[in-house]
Amino acid sequence: MITGQYTKKDVYNNVKSPTCFSAKGKKFKQMKTSKSQELYNRAKNFIPGGVNSPVRAFKGVGGNPLFFKEGLGPYLIDADENRYIDYVGAFGPLILGHRHERILEAIETQLSKGIGFGASTEAEIDIAEKICKHVHSIEAVRLVTSGTEATMSAIRLARGFTNRDKIVKFEGCYHGHADGLLVKAGSGALTIGEPDSLGVPSAYTELTHVLPYNDTEAVEEYFDAHGEDTACVIVEPIAGNMNCVPPDISFLEVLREQCTLNQSVLIFDEVMTGFRVALGGAQSIYGVLPDITTLGKVIGGGLPIGAFGGKAEIMEKIAPSGAVYQAGTLSGSPIAVAAGLAMLEVVSEIGFYEELHKKTKLLMSGLKERASEANVPFTTNQVGGMFGCFFNTNEKVTSFKEVMASNSESFQTYFHEMLSNGVYLAPSMYEAGFVSMAHTMEEIEKTLDAASVAFRAIKKN
Ligand SMILES: *Cc1c(COP(=O)(O)O)cnc(C)c1O
């Protein structure tokens, strides 16, 4: 039994006029979003594009972004009081759903003691110890404030450690928005249709080589030519920023082999997959260990945090013990650490990931069933509580090219039908979806009923 579930009564008490589901949960009313619309118009006056992160905009699906005011368990409630089953989970962190009592308690307890000290706390050691215990390749870990900061620092460390400049990344993988990584970046950049960003000098990206994901030959070819100059390879061990694309084990094995052979540092960017797909991250599933791992999202319990860690020999190069500079005013924020610690305690309860995997699998098999009933070509990928849906094919999707071949019109129809039937998905076909532990069979059934409506609409178009 996983502790601290939300109660359903709370959800209903908190919503004054639910417009999405009728009493039977089958027939759907047209939802009103006038308040969201009003807020969006206001936001556009003061916030570029009306959002503080481009993935929140509806550029990839059309229409205007919703504004939310509340979350509870698996539900999100928007400014107009519409209730949605949430498969975004704040883009990954909320693996326990919204407002999990253990997380709230931990935050409240810390709040009463102080928000931050700009000095060390015992809880920082506790969380570092826990991370090292669960993620086997990590011997020492440094906390930062975001995933972007973690990957940026990890790359600087790899360069400092090897005294080399070149780095390798993979097409469709996203590692945050540091200059040298915005080369054919995935996710947000893909949706907007600008693979590169303005403002990034070409001198910054010249040192970044982009290779196709899951292509072992390309990796071997690259290392034959540039192995000796390569500081590191950074990779999402399960790609989650071009929808969801699991690795071929041989791909990760070749990366490990080539990095060892050439004395390059292998970085697994597990900002999304860490504590999401398994307690030990993607590396524990595939049995391939990196030299450095980057973390974020789940480890902060929903608060701003990031981390990078790995072999002690490498980590020692970071200031103050070493000469690779890295620092942060809010690093190890007591509030974020308290939330993260509570999160790690709950997810390390026995059976947590098995149950999450089972729920997600039921959702995936149900979606495939509903698609096939509606005669819509459709396939899914899933690892643990992380999933992806593809609309043009019944074949397995394993590469960036295959992701790009997925039908964006079908996705747009699907997205909007799901939305108006009470299911909130990421507004882009390049995002992975997330199931939380707060989702129950009831929400999954409702999601499947909404999906039936959506698949029929796709067929009609
Ligand atoms: C989200 C993400 C990042 C960036 O993290 P931020 O906290 O948004 O800076 C980096 N890498 C991966 C794999 C991610 O999913």
Short mmCIF file of C-alpha atoms in Angstrom, two decimals, residues 93-381:
data_model
loop_
_atom_site.label_atom_id
_atom_site.label_comp_id
_atom_site.label_asym_id
_atom_site.label_seq_id
_atom_site.Cartn_x
_atom_site.Cartn_y
_atom_site.Cartn_z
CA PRO A 93 8.23 15.85 -11.27
CA LEU A 94 4.79 14.98 -9.88
CA ILE A 95 5.11 11.20 -9.79
CA LEU A 96 2.87 11.15 -6.68
CA GLY A 97 0.26 13.45 -8.20
CA HIS A 98 -0.63 16.90 -6.96
CA ARG A 99 -0.47 17.92 -3.30
CA HIS A 100 0.74 14.60 -1.93
CA GLU A 101 0.46 14.87 1.85
CA ARG A 102 3.98 13.63 2.60
CA ILE A 103 5.50 16.27 0.31
CA LEU A 104 3.31 19.04 1.74
CA GLU A 105 4.16 18.01 5.29
CA ALA A 106 7.89 18.05 4.58
CA ILE A 107 7.67 21.51 3.01
CA GLU A 108 5.60 22.88 5.89
CA THR A 109 7.98 21.49 8.49
CA GLN A 110 10.96 23.10 6.78
CA LEU A 111 9.09 26.38 6.24
CA SER A 112 8.68 26.71 9.97
CA LYS A 113 12.46 26.44 10.41
CA GLY A 114 13.68 28.67 7.64
CA ILE A 115 13.74 28.96 3.86
CA GLY A 116 17.45 29.08 3.22
CA PHE A 117 20.73 29.78 4.92
CA GLY A 118 23.35 30.01 2.17
CA ALA A 119 25.22 27.41 4.17
CA SER A 120 25.15 23.65 4.59
CA THR A 121 22.36 21.62 6.19
CA GLU A 122 22.14 18.00 7.32
CA ALA A 123 19.28 17.31 4.91
CA GLU A 124 21.66 17.92 1.99
CA ILE A 125 23.78 15.01 3.19
CA ASP A 126 20.66 12.88 3.63
CA ILE A 127 19.50 13.44 0.06
CA ALA A 128 23.01 12.99 -1.37
CA GLU A 129 23.31 9.71 0.53
CA LYS A 130 19.94 8.52 -0.74
CA ILE A 131 20.79 9.42 -4.35
CA CYS A 132 24.12 7.57 -4.11
CA LYS A 133 22.41 4.57 -2.55
CA HIS A 134 19.76 4.19 -5.25
CA VAL A 135 21.67 5.26 -8.37
CA HIS A 136 24.57 2.84 -8.38
CA SER A 137 26.93 4.75 -10.67
CA ILE A 138 26.82 7.84 -8.42
CA GLU A 139 29.47 8.02 -5.69
CA ALA A 140 29.25 11.76 -5.06
CA VAL A 141 26.64 14.30 -6.08
CA ARG A 142 26.30 18.08 -6.32
CA LEU A 143 22.88 19.77 -6.06
CA VAL A 144 21.89 22.60 -8.39
CA THR A 145 18.62 24.37 -9.14
CA SER A 146 17.48 23.03 -12.52
CA GLY A 147 18.08 20.28 -15.05
CA THR A 148 19.68 22.77 -17.41
CA GLU A 149 22.19 23.71 -14.76
CA ALA A 150 22.93 20.05 -14.07
CA THR A 151 23.74 19.14 -17.69
CA MET A 152 25.66 22.35 -18.30
CA SER A 153 27.80 21.72 -15.22
CA ALA A 154 28.26 18.03 -16.03
CA ILE A 155 29.63 18.92 -19.45
CA ARG A 156 32.00 21.51 -18.02
CA LEU A 157 33.18 18.91 -15.54
CA ALA A 158 33.71 16.32 -18.28
CA ARG A 159 35.73 18.84 -20.28
CA GLY A 160 37.75 19.81 -17.23
CA PHE A 161 38.39 16.20 -16.30
CA THR A 162 39.50 15.10 -19.79
CA ASN A 163 41.08 18.36 -20.94
CA ARG A 164 39.21 17.93 -24.20
CA ASP A 165 36.62 20.13 -25.93
CA LYS A 166 34.40 18.10 -28.26
CA ILE A 167 31.07 16.75 -27.06
CA VAL A 168 28.48 14.44 -28.62
CA LYS A 169 24.71 14.66 -28.33
CA PHE A 170 21.88 12.90 -30.13
CA GLU A 171 19.18 14.15 -32.43
CA GLY A 172 15.87 14.56 -30.61
CA CYS A 173 17.47 14.52 -27.16
CA TYR A 174 17.01 17.63 -25.03
CA HIS A 175 19.41 18.51 -22.25
CA GLY A 176 18.19 21.95 -21.26
CA HIS A 177 18.92 25.22 -22.98
CA ALA A 178 22.66 25.82 -22.50
CA ASP A 179 24.25 27.38 -25.61
CA GLY A 180 26.32 24.42 -26.76
CA LEU A 181 23.35 22.08 -26.52
CA LEU A 182 20.86 24.01 -28.64
CA VAL A 183 21.90 22.17 -31.74
CA LYS A 184 18.93 20.50 -33.38
CA ALA A 185 17.44 20.34 -29.89
CA GLY A 186 14.24 18.41 -29.30
CA SER A 187 10.94 19.26 -27.64
CA GLY A 188 10.24 22.99 -27.52
CA ALA A 189 12.62 23.83 -30.30
CA LEU A 190 11.08 21.17 -32.53
CA THR A 191 7.56 22.37 -31.99
CA ILE A 192 8.43 25.92 -32.86
CA GLY A 193 10.09 24.61 -36.00
CA GLU A 194 13.45 26.23 -35.31
CA PRO A 195 15.96 23.49 -34.65
CA ASP A 196 18.60 26.02 -33.61
CA SER A 197 18.17 29.12 -31.50
CA LEU A 198 19.03 32.68 -32.38
CA GLY A 199 21.60 34.09 -30.02
CA VAL A 200 23.80 31.03 -29.93
CA PRO A 201 27.16 31.83 -31.55
CA SER A 202 28.25 29.15 -34.00
CA ALA A 203 31.57 29.08 -32.15
CA TYR A 204 29.66 27.60 -29.18
CA THR A 205 28.09 24.80 -31.18
CA GLU A 206 31.05 23.92 -33.37
CA LEU A 207 32.27 21.65 -30.64
CA THR A 208 28.97 19.76 -30.40
CA HIS A 209 28.48 16.80 -32.71
CA VAL A 210 24.93 15.61 -33.23
CA LEU A 211 24.39 11.94 -34.05
CA PRO A 212 21.21 9.95 -34.72
CA TYR A 213 19.68 8.26 -31.66
CA ASN A 214 19.86 4.46 -31.47
CA ASP A 215 22.39 4.36 -34.32
CA THR A 216 25.40 2.35 -33.13
CA GLU A 217 27.21 2.57 -36.45
CA ALA A 218 27.16 6.36 -36.39
CA VAL A 219 28.65 6.26 -32.89
CA GLU A 220 31.47 3.94 -33.94
CA GLU A 221 32.18 5.97 -37.04
CA TYR A 222 32.30 9.17 -34.99
CA PHE A 223 34.69 7.74 -32.42
CA ASP A 224 36.97 6.40 -35.13
CA ALA A 225 37.37 9.97 -36.38
CA HIS A 226 37.20 12.07 -33.20
CA GLY A 227 37.50 9.73 -30.21
CA GLU A 228 40.75 11.21 -28.95
CA ASP A 229 39.34 14.76 -28.82
CA THR A 230 36.01 13.89 -27.27
CA ALA A 231 35.35 15.03 -23.71
CA CYS A 232 31.97 13.38 -23.36
CA VAL A 233 28.85 11.88 -24.81
CA ILE A 234 25.59 13.12 -23.33
CA VAL A 235 22.47 11.06 -23.95
CA GLU A 236 18.98 10.54 -22.61
CA PRO A 237 19.12 6.81 -21.82
CA ILE A 238 15.41 6.78 -22.64
CA ALA A 239 14.61 9.67 -24.95
CA GLY A 240 11.72 11.65 -23.48
CA ASN A 241 11.92 14.91 -25.37
CA MET A 242 11.01 13.54 -28.79
CA ASN A 243 7.94 11.83 -27.43
CA CYS A 244 9.12 8.61 -25.72
CA VAL A 245 11.75 6.48 -27.44
CA PRO A 246 13.45 3.69 -25.46
CA PRO A 247 17.03 2.78 -26.37
CA ASP A 248 18.24 -0.41 -27.98
CA ILE A 249 20.39 -1.93 -25.26
CA SER A 250 23.17 -2.34 -27.81
CA PHE A 251 23.12 1.42 -28.42
CA LEU A 252 23.84 2.16 -24.76
CA GLU A 253 26.41 -0.66 -24.67
CA VAL A 254 28.29 0.74 -27.64
CA LEU A 255 28.30 4.19 -26.03
CA ARG A 256 29.78 2.68 -22.87
CA GLU A 257 32.34 0.70 -24.87
CA GLN A 258 33.45 3.62 -27.03
CA CYS A 259 33.67 6.06 -24.11
CA THR A 260 35.78 3.61 -22.12
CA LEU A 261 38.00 2.87 -25.09
CA ASN A 262 38.56 6.56 -25.86
CA GLN A 263 38.64 7.76 -22.24
CA SER A 264 35.65 10.00 -22.85
CA VAL A 265 33.09 10.62 -20.12
CA LEU A 266 29.68 9.02 -20.60
CA ILE A 267 26.88 11.24 -19.26
CA PHE A 268 23.38 9.85 -18.85
CA ASP A 269 20.94 12.70 -18.68
CA GLU A 270 18.38 11.20 -16.33
CA VAL A 271 16.71 14.50 -15.47
CA MET A 272 13.47 12.98 -16.75
CA THR A 273 14.04 9.24 -16.24
CA GLY A 274 15.75 9.40 -12.82
CA PHE A 275 13.36 8.04 -10.15
CA ARG A 276 10.65 8.05 -12.86
CA VAL A 277 11.18 4.73 -14.66
CA ALA A 278 12.80 2.85 -11.76
CA LEU A 279 14.36 3.59 -8.39
CA GLY A 280 17.82 3.28 -9.94
CA GLY A 281 16.92 5.20 -13.10
CA ALA A 282 17.14 4.00 -16.70
CA GLN A 283 20.70 2.78 -16.06
CA SER A 284 19.35 0.16 -13.65
CA ILE A 285 16.92 -1.14 -16.26
CA TYR A 286 19.46 -1.52 -19.07
CA GLY A 287 22.45 -2.42 -16.92
CA VAL A 288 24.74 0.14 -18.54
CA LEU A 289 26.46 2.52 -16.12
CA PRO A 290 27.51 6.06 -17.06
CA ASP A 291 30.38 8.02 -15.52
CA ILE A 292 28.16 10.99 -14.68
CA THR A 293 24.38 11.11 -14.23
CA THR A 294 22.28 14.27 -14.29
CA LEU A 295 19.05 14.40 -12.32
CA GLY A 296 16.19 16.87 -11.79
CA LYS A 297 12.40 16.78 -11.94
CA VAL A 298 11.30 13.94 -9.59
CA ILE A 299 14.14 14.45 -7.08
CA GLY A 300 12.75 17.87 -6.11
CA GLY A 301 9.22 16.68 -5.38
CA GLY A 302 7.96 19.46 -7.67
CA LEU A 303 10.29 22.20 -6.42
CA PRO A 304 13.21 23.64 -8.41
CA ILE A 305 16.16 21.29 -8.18
CA GLY A 306 18.78 19.53 -10.26
CA ALA A 307 21.79 17.36 -9.52
CA PHE A 308 24.80 15.83 -11.17
CA GLY A 309 26.87 13.04 -9.76
CA GLY A 310 29.13 10.17 -10.65
CA LYS A 311 32.50 8.66 -10.03
CA ALA A 312 34.25 10.25 -7.06
CA GLU A 313 37.43 10.60 -9.13
CA ILE A 314 35.58 12.85 -11.57
CA MET A 315 33.39 14.68 -9.05
CA GLU A 316 36.47 15.74 -7.08
CA LYS A 317 37.43 18.04 -9.92
CA ILE A 318 34.54 20.36 -8.99
CA ALA A 319 35.26 23.47 -6.89
CA PRO A 320 36.09 23.75 -4.04
CA SER A 321 37.92 20.40 -4.14
CA GLY A 322 38.94 20.84 -7.79
CA ALA A 323 39.47 23.50 -10.42
CA VAL A 324 36.23 23.17 -12.40
CA TYR A 325 34.09 26.07 -11.23
CA GLN A 326 30.44 25.57 -10.37
CA ALA A 327 28.29 27.39 -7.81
CA GLY A 328 24.73 28.43 -6.93
CA THR A 329 23.12 30.81 -4.45
CA LEU A 330 20.05 28.60 -4.04
CA SER A 331 21.80 25.24 -4.51
CA GLY A 332 20.52 22.70 -2.00
CA SER A 333 17.57 24.92 -1.07
CA PRO A 334 16.26 23.48 2.22
CA ILE A 335 12.66 23.59 0.99
CA ALA A 336 13.45 21.77 -2.27
CA VAL A 337 15.64 19.28 -0.44
CA ALA A 338 12.88 18.59 2.13
CA ALA A 339 10.36 17.99 -0.65
CA GLY A 340 12.87 15.84 -2.53
CA LEU A 341 13.69 13.75 0.51
CA ALA A 342 10.02 13.09 1.19
CA MET A 343 9.60 12.15 -2.47
CA LEU A 344 12.53 9.73 -2.40
CA GLU A 345 11.15 8.12 0.75
CA VAL A 346 7.77 7.45 -0.82
CA VAL A 347 9.10 6.16 -4.15
CA SER A 348 11.50 3.79 -2.41
CA GLU A 349 8.61 1.97 -0.72
CA ILE A 350 8.43 -1.62 -1.85
CA GLY A 351 6.38 -2.18 -4.98
CA PHE A 352 6.10 1.50 -5.95
CA TYR A 353 7.53 1.23 -9.46
CA GLU A 354 5.85 -2.12 -10.16
CA GLU A 355 2.48 -0.56 -9.40
CA LEU A 356 3.19 2.54 -11.45
CA HIS A 357 4.37 0.41 -14.36
CA LYS A 358 1.22 -1.74 -14.14
CA LYS A 359 -1.09 1.29 -14.21
CA THR A 360 0.72 2.82 -17.16
CA LYS A 361 0.64 -0.49 -19.00
CA LEU A 362 -3.13 -0.77 -18.49
CA LEU A 363 -3.51 2.72 -19.91
CA MET A 364 -1.33 1.88 -22.93
CA SER A 365 -3.02 -1.41 -23.75
CA GLY A 366 -6.41 0.26 -23.32
CA LEU A 367 -5.46 3.07 -25.71
CA LYS A 368 -4.30 0.57 -28.33
CA GLU A 369 -7.56 -1.33 -27.97
CA ARG A 370 -9.63 1.83 -28.40
CA ALA A 371 -7.56 2.91 -31.40
CA SER A 372 -7.96 -0.42 -33.06
CA GLU A 373 -11.74 -0.36 -32.43
CA ALA A 374 -11.82 2.97 -34.24
CA ASN A 375 -9.51 1.67 -36.94
CA VAL A 376 -6.81 4.28 -36.31
CA PRO A 377 -3.16 3.24 -36.81
CA PHE A 378 -1.60 3.81 -33.42
CA THR A 379 1.30 2.59 -31.34
CA THR A 380 2.77 3.38 -27.95
CA ASN A 381 6.08 3.23 -26.12
#
